[in-house]
Short mmCIF file of C-alpha atoms in Angstrom, two decimals:
data_model
loop_
_atom_site.label_atom_id
_atom_site.label_comp_id
_atom_site.label_asym_id
_atom_site.label_seq_id
_atom_site.Cartn_x
_atom_site.Cartn_y
_atom_site.Cartn_z
CA MET O 237 47.13 -8.62 49.76
CA GLN O 238 48.81 -9.93 46.57
CA PHE O 239 51.02 -6.90 46.58
CA LYS O 240 52.40 -7.61 49.96
CA LEU O 241 52.78 -11.30 49.25
CA LEU O 242 54.81 -10.39 46.20
CA VAL O 243 57.10 -8.14 48.37
CA SER O 244 57.46 -10.75 51.22
CA ILE O 245 58.61 -13.30 48.70
CA ASN O 246 61.13 -11.30 47.09
CA ALA O 247 62.53 -10.09 50.55
CA LEU O 248 62.35 -13.79 51.63
CA ILE O 249 64.44 -14.71 48.74
CA VAL O 250 66.97 -12.18 49.50
CA ALA O 251 67.07 -12.87 53.11
CA LEU O 252 67.86 -16.61 52.55
CA SER O 253 70.72 -15.62 50.14
CA LEU O 254 72.54 -13.34 52.52
CA SER O 255 71.94 -15.69 55.32
CA SER O 256 73.20 -18.56 53.49
CA VAL O 257 76.28 -16.61 52.31
CA ASN O 258 76.92 -15.58 56.09
CA PHE O 259 76.46 -19.37 57.19
CA TYR O 260 78.88 -20.64 54.68
CA PHE O 261 81.67 -18.38 56.29
CA GLN O 262 80.48 -18.07 59.96
CA HIS O 263 79.03 -21.64 60.39
CA SER O 264 76.98 -20.54 63.09
CA TRP O 265 73.18 -20.77 63.21
CA TYR O 266 72.94 -17.83 65.55
CA TYR O 267 74.47 -15.59 62.91
CA PHE O 268 72.24 -17.09 60.35
CA ILE O 269 68.96 -16.39 62.10
CA ILE O 270 70.23 -12.79 62.91
CA THR O 271 71.27 -12.17 59.42
CA PHE O 272 68.20 -13.62 58.09
CA VAL O 273 65.73 -11.45 60.03
CA ILE O 274 67.70 -8.16 59.45
CA ALA O 275 67.99 -9.12 55.52
CA PHE O 276 64.28 -9.96 55.81
CA ILE O 277 63.03 -6.74 57.51
CA CYS O 278 65.54 -4.60 55.30
CA SER O 279 64.62 -6.16 51.90
CA PHE O 280 60.90 -6.17 52.63
CA PHE O 281 60.88 -2.20 53.44
CA VAL O 282 63.14 -1.57 50.39
CA PHE O 283 60.94 -3.91 47.96
CA TYR O 284 57.63 -2.27 49.34
CA TYR O 285 58.99 1.24 48.65
CA LEU O 286 60.41 0.62 45.49
CA ILE O 287 57.58 -1.47 43.99
CA GLU O 288 54.79 0.74 45.62
CA ARG O 289 56.42 3.92 44.48
CA TYR O 290 57.68 3.01 41.04
CA ILE O 291 55.17 0.37 40.07
CA TYR O 292 52.05 0.16 41.90
CA ARG O 293 51.40 3.74 42.06
CA LYS O 294 51.89 3.72 38.44
CA ILE O 295 49.48 0.78 37.65
CA THR O 296 46.88 2.26 39.96
CA LEU O 297 47.00 5.48 38.20
CA ILE O 298 46.60 3.82 34.75
CA TYR O 299 43.79 1.92 36.07
CA LYS O 300 42.07 5.19 37.24
CA MET O 301 42.64 6.51 33.98
CA ILE O 302 41.12 3.80 31.81
CA HIS O 303 38.26 3.64 34.33
CA ASN O 304 37.45 7.43 34.13
CA LEU O 305 38.09 7.42 30.49
CA LYS O 306 35.45 4.50 30.15
CA LEU O 307 32.97 6.85 32.26
CA GLY O 308 33.83 9.68 29.92
CA LYS O 309 35.45 11.85 32.62
CA ASP O 310 38.35 14.10 32.36
CA LEU O 311 41.95 12.94 33.00
CA LYS O 312 42.00 15.25 35.81
CA GLU O 313 39.32 13.27 37.66
CA ALA O 314 41.64 10.14 37.84
CA LEU O 315 41.95 10.58 41.77
CA GLY O 316 39.96 8.97 44.37
CA GLU O 317 38.60 5.77 42.40
CA GLN O 318 38.24 2.74 44.28
CA LEU O 319 40.97 -0.09 43.49
CA GLY O 320 40.86 -3.62 44.20
CA ASP O 321 43.46 -5.98 45.95
CA ASP O 322 44.95 -7.05 42.48
CA PRO O 323 45.66 -3.71 40.47
CA ILE O 324 47.41 -5.58 37.95
CA ASN O 325 44.59 -8.11 37.26
CA ASP O 326 42.07 -5.28 37.48
CA VAL O 327 44.00 -3.22 34.78
CA HIS O 328 44.23 -6.28 32.60
CA GLU O 329 40.51 -7.01 32.71
CA GLU O 330 39.59 -3.14 32.28
CA VAL O 331 41.85 -3.01 29.23
CA ARG O 332 40.35 -6.24 27.81
CA ALA O 333 36.75 -4.93 28.42
CA TRP O 334 37.58 -1.70 27.21
CA ALA O 335 39.15 -3.21 24.00
CA ARG O 336 36.00 -5.23 23.54
CA GLU O 337 33.91 -2.01 23.60
CA LYS O 338 35.88 0.01 21.53
CA LYS O 339 35.82 -2.73 18.62
CA ILE O 340 32.15 -2.90 18.83
CA GLU O 341 32.02 0.83 18.53
CA ILE O 342 34.61 0.90 15.43
CA ASP O 343 32.63 -1.98 13.71
CA ALA O 344 29.31 0.00 14.44
CA LEU O 345 31.10 3.20 13.08
CA LYS O 346 32.37 1.34 9.87
CA ASN O 347 28.77 -0.24 9.43
CA GLN O 348 27.33 3.43 9.62
CA GLU O 349 30.14 4.73 7.22
CA GLN O 350 29.10 2.09 4.93
CA PHE O 351 25.60 2.83 5.06
CA ARG O 352 26.22 6.47 4.93
CA ARG O 353 28.33 6.13 1.50
CA GLU O 354 25.39 3.90 0.11
CA PHE O 355 22.76 6.37 1.12
CA LEU O 356 24.50 9.53 -0.52
CA SER O 357 25.13 7.38 -3.63
CA ASN O 358 21.61 6.00 -3.77
CA ILE O 359 20.07 9.48 -2.96
CA SER O 360 22.39 10.99 -5.55
CA HIS O 361 20.98 8.72 -7.99
CA GLU O 362 17.40 8.99 -7.13
CA PHE O 363 17.79 12.80 -7.51
CA LYS O 364 19.73 12.92 -10.95
CA THR O 365 17.55 10.46 -12.74
CA PRO O 366 14.31 12.67 -12.85
CA LEU O 367 16.22 15.98 -13.01
CA PHE O 368 18.15 14.93 -16.15
CA ALA O 369 14.82 13.87 -17.55
CA ILE O 370 13.12 17.24 -16.63
CA GLN O 371 16.21 19.15 -18.15
CA GLY O 372 16.18 17.06 -21.45
CA TYR O 373 12.50 17.55 -22.09
CA LEU O 374 12.51 21.10 -21.44
CA GLU O 375 15.67 21.85 -23.64
CA ALA O 376 13.81 20.07 -26.40
CA VAL O 377 11.03 22.41 -25.94
CA GLN O 378 13.11 25.56 -25.69
CA ASP O 379 14.94 24.67 -28.83
CA GLY O 380 11.80 25.20 -30.89
CA LEU O 381 9.83 21.95 -30.57
CA MET O 382 6.73 23.88 -29.50
CA TYR O 383 6.39 25.55 -32.85
CA GLU O 384 7.59 22.49 -35.09
CA ASP O 385 5.69 19.97 -33.41
CA PRO O 386 3.12 21.09 -30.60
CA GLU O 387 1.78 17.78 -30.12
CA ARG O 388 5.19 16.17 -29.45
CA ALA O 389 6.00 19.22 -27.23
CA GLU O 390 2.93 18.91 -24.93
CA THR O 391 3.96 15.08 -24.46
CA PHE O 392 7.42 16.20 -23.33
CA LEU O 393 5.76 18.99 -20.89
CA GLN O 394 3.81 16.12 -19.46
CA LYS O 395 6.63 13.84 -19.00
CA ALA O 396 8.88 16.59 -17.32
CA SER O 397 5.67 17.15 -15.00
CA ASN O 398 5.80 13.66 -14.14
CA ASN O 399 9.05 13.55 -13.20
CA ILE O 400 8.68 16.84 -10.74
CA ASP O 401 5.95 14.96 -9.12
CA ARG O 402 8.34 11.97 -8.51
CA LEU O 403 10.96 14.61 -7.00
CA SER O 404 8.25 15.98 -4.99
CA TYR O 405 7.16 12.50 -3.73
CA LEU O 406 10.75 11.71 -3.06
CA ILE O 407 11.30 14.73 -0.82
CA LYS O 408 8.25 14.28 0.88
CA ASP O 409 9.35 10.63 1.85
CA LEU O 410 12.72 11.67 3.12
CA ASP O 411 11.18 14.72 5.31
CA GLU O 412 8.68 12.17 6.63
CA ILE O 413 11.49 9.39 7.60
CA ALA O 414 13.63 12.47 9.19
CA LYS O 415 10.69 13.59 11.33
CA LEU O 416 9.74 9.62 12.28
CA GLU O 417 13.23 9.14 13.28
CA SER O 418 13.64 12.54 15.37
CA GLY O 419 10.22 11.91 16.77
CA GLU O 420 8.66 14.92 15.61
CA ILE O 421 5.77 13.05 14.45
CA LYS O 422 3.51 12.04 17.18
CA ILE O 423 1.70 8.85 17.27
CA ASN O 424 -2.09 9.68 17.95
CA TYR O 425 -3.46 6.33 19.24
CA GLN O 426 -7.18 5.71 19.27
CA ARG O 427 -9.25 2.66 19.33
CA PHE O 428 -10.59 1.71 15.73
CA ASP O 429 -11.80 -1.35 13.76
CA LEU O 430 -8.86 -2.73 11.66
CA SER O 431 -11.08 -4.60 9.31
CA MET O 432 -13.03 -1.52 8.27
CA LEU O 433 -9.71 0.14 7.61
CA VAL O 434 -8.62 -2.52 5.26
CA LYS O 435 -11.91 -2.29 3.53
CA GLU O 436 -11.29 1.41 3.04
CA VAL O 437 -7.95 1.06 1.55
CA MET O 438 -8.88 -1.61 -0.64
CA GLU O 439 -11.61 0.12 -2.08
CA SER O 440 -9.14 3.33 -2.73
CA LEU O 441 -6.80 0.81 -4.40
CA GLU O 442 -9.43 -1.11 -6.53
CA LEU O 443 -8.86 0.86 -9.70
CA LYS O 444 -5.08 0.31 -9.47
CA ALA O 445 -5.56 -3.34 -9.09
CA GLU O 446 -7.79 -3.74 -11.86
CA LYS O 447 -5.48 -1.89 -13.97
CA HIS O 448 -2.91 -4.50 -13.12
CA ASP O 449 -5.48 -7.20 -13.39
CA ILE O 450 -4.94 -8.19 -9.82
CA GLU O 451 -7.76 -9.17 -7.57
CA LEU O 452 -7.86 -8.07 -3.93
CA ILE O 453 -9.28 -10.44 -1.55
CA PHE O 454 -10.32 -10.11 2.17
CA LYS O 455 -12.32 -13.03 3.02
CA PRO O 456 -15.01 -13.03 5.57
CA LYS O 457 -13.56 -15.17 7.91
CA TYR O 458 -10.91 -12.42 8.27
CA SER O 459 -13.06 -9.39 7.92
CA TYR O 460 -15.12 -9.58 11.27
CA PRO O 461 -14.49 -6.52 13.37
CA ILE O 462 -11.22 -6.74 15.21
CA PHE O 463 -10.35 -3.49 17.29
CA VAL O 464 -6.68 -2.19 17.78
CA ASN O 465 -5.13 0.81 19.40
CA ALA O 466 -2.89 2.79 16.91
CA ASP O 467 -2.61 5.63 14.77
CA ARG O 468 -5.42 5.11 12.34
CA GLU O 469 -3.81 7.41 9.42
CA LYS O 470 -0.42 5.87 9.82
CA ILE O 471 -1.63 2.37 9.71
CA ARG O 472 -3.60 3.59 6.64
CA GLN O 473 -0.19 4.81 5.44
CA VAL O 474 0.92 1.34 6.21
CA LEU O 475 -1.52 -0.78 4.50
CA VAL O 476 -1.50 1.33 1.33
CA ASN O 477 2.16 0.81 1.08
CA LEU O 478 2.25 -3.05 1.35
CA ILE O 479 -0.93 -3.48 -0.75
CA SER O 480 0.48 -1.12 -3.39
CA ASN O 481 3.57 -2.99 -3.50
CA SER O 482 1.63 -6.41 -3.89
CA ILE O 483 0.17 -4.94 -6.94
CA LYS O 484 3.09 -3.27 -8.23
CA TYR O 485 4.95 -6.67 -8.17
CA GLY O 486 2.31 -8.99 -8.66
CA LYS O 487 1.72 -11.02 -11.59
CA GLU O 488 -1.02 -10.75 -14.40
CA LYS O 489 -4.35 -12.27 -13.27
CA GLY O 490 -2.80 -12.53 -9.68
CA HIS O 491 -4.18 -12.17 -6.17
CA THR O 492 -3.53 -10.22 -2.97
CA TYR O 493 -4.77 -11.93 0.14
CA ILE O 494 -5.43 -9.79 3.44
CA LYS O 495 -5.52 -11.96 6.54
CA THR O 496 -5.78 -11.00 10.12
CA TYR O 497 -5.09 -13.06 13.25
CA GLU O 498 -5.88 -12.54 16.86
CA LEU O 499 -2.98 -13.30 19.38
CA HIS O 500 -2.83 -13.02 22.79
CA ASP O 501 -2.74 -9.27 23.38
CA GLN O 502 -1.96 -8.23 19.56
CA VAL O 503 -3.41 -8.51 16.17
CA LEU O 504 -1.24 -9.91 13.20
CA LEU O 505 -2.05 -8.50 9.84
CA GLU O 506 -0.57 -10.32 6.66
CA VAL O 507 -0.43 -9.16 3.08
CA THR O 508 0.18 -12.01 0.74
CA ASP O 509 0.83 -11.84 -2.93
CA ASP O 510 1.49 -14.53 -5.74
CA GLY O 511 3.94 -12.14 -7.47
CA ILE O 512 7.65 -12.35 -8.55
CA GLY O 513 8.77 -12.85 -5.02
CA ILE O 514 12.14 -11.90 -3.32
CA GLU O 515 15.51 -13.83 -3.48
CA GLU O 516 16.19 -14.77 0.20
CA LYS O 517 19.85 -12.75 0.18
CA TYR O 518 17.78 -9.58 -0.12
CA LEU O 519 15.38 -10.08 2.77
CA PRO O 520 17.68 -8.53 5.49
CA ARG O 521 17.98 -5.27 3.48
CA LEU O 522 14.45 -4.97 2.26
CA PHE O 523 13.67 -2.13 4.81
CA GLU O 524 16.65 -0.02 4.05
CA ARG O 525 16.14 3.11 2.28
CA PHE O 526 16.36 2.97 -1.46
CA PHE O 527 17.18 -0.49 -1.14
CA ARG O 528 15.83 -2.04 -4.65
CA THR O 529 16.07 -5.73 -5.48
CA ASP O 530 16.00 -5.08 -9.17
CA ARG O 531 16.84 -1.58 -9.66
CA SER O 532 16.02 -0.86 -13.34
CA ARG O 533 12.70 -2.73 -13.05
CA SER O 534 11.98 -1.01 -9.65
CA ARG O 535 12.09 2.29 -11.34
CA GLN O 536 10.25 1.50 -14.22
CA ILE O 537 7.37 0.39 -11.74
CA GLY O 538 7.80 3.78 -9.92
CA GLY O 539 7.93 4.97 -6.12
CA SER O 540 10.47 6.71 -4.18
CA GLY O 541 12.41 3.37 -2.96
CA LEU O 542 11.21 4.77 0.77
CA GLY O 543 7.92 3.23 1.36
CA LEU O 544 9.07 0.11 3.13
CA ALA O 545 11.61 2.09 5.35
CA ILE O 546 8.59 4.50 6.38
CA VAL O 547 6.38 1.42 7.22
CA LYS O 548 9.06 0.17 9.37
CA HIS O 549 9.53 3.45 11.00
CA ILE O 550 5.99 3.73 11.66
CA LEU O 551 5.56 0.46 13.25
CA GLU O 552 8.62 0.92 15.22
CA ALA O 553 7.12 4.10 16.38
CA HIS O 554 4.04 2.03 17.62
CA GLN O 555 6.50 -0.39 19.36
CA GLN O 556 5.40 -3.28 17.13
CA THR O 557 7.27 -5.31 14.30
CA ILE O 558 7.01 -6.15 10.74
CA SER O 559 8.45 -9.36 9.01
CA VAL O 560 8.56 -10.62 5.55
CA ARG O 561 8.57 -14.00 3.98
CA SER O 562 9.28 -14.65 0.41
CA THR O 563 10.08 -17.39 -2.14
CA GLU O 564 11.38 -16.21 -5.56
CA GLY O 565 8.80 -16.72 -8.17
CA LEU O 566 5.97 -17.58 -5.97
CA GLY O 567 5.23 -14.51 -4.07
CA SER O 568 5.63 -12.64 -0.76
CA THR O 569 4.11 -12.15 2.69
CA PHE O 570 4.54 -9.19 4.81
CA GLY O 571 3.27 -9.21 8.26
CA PHE O 572 2.96 -6.64 11.18
CA THR O 573 1.46 -6.47 14.64
CA LEU O 574 -0.62 -4.01 16.55
CA ALA O 575 -1.74 -3.92 19.94
CA LYS O 576 -5.29 -5.22 20.52
CA SER O 577 -7.78 -2.81 22.12
#
């Protein structure tokens, strides 16, 4: 409709111009009307042909190409698409929408590239540190330390063994994350008492807590039977990781509190410590692989740097969430939900 209106306006302008010139010379309204009608009809068909052939069709083709590209089709499939009455406006809107989509895709790719670079840098560093340590200890033993100082050589071999264990844990955690992301590890749902599982995990970590002089507390008002529907062993892994972290980063003579809350159709479990806490600026990146708020101190404490990433993946596989709130110097609280059974 707008296309024909555009042609009509152009034809009308030409017809009026020619009719006015004819009237100027002939001074006759009869010839003015005859000239106007003939000029309008001729101009209309000429403009219609020219615009339709050289502009409208090309705009239509461009629109169809854009539309098919957005759908991921081949350019050869650019025929047969439906087009509105206003192709110019349609093309404008399609190009704007396409530009927005491409900008979002480009920004996402840039973020992924940045994450990939950081990940490769981190994993390279995580592997190099124990490998260089192993190499140094073994070279010292090979250079005759076994004969010169057997006791020190034994210590070096034990340290090399510890670093091999660290590499083994790192590879195991990387493999687990890869399987969780790809869906290779299935979630075996079952009904179990979450409070009973918490007590089992606390008992298994009791010696570790005593070594760090930290008390694990699960008060009776939270420790009543509460049943959830989840993978028991995977949730055990989540609890072990969160409680272990609260011990690692807790203060001497500190406390770790485990609390449970019943929501409408979910159970919220929180692990709270009164340790060193985390700066607010680090909280959004806390569940990234290898992310450490204090790299030197974290490596002295130990761990692969993948624990919280694994926790997040396990809970996402359960279609549940995990959150963290923390104040530097006062402590941290990690909370996650599970479906109530």
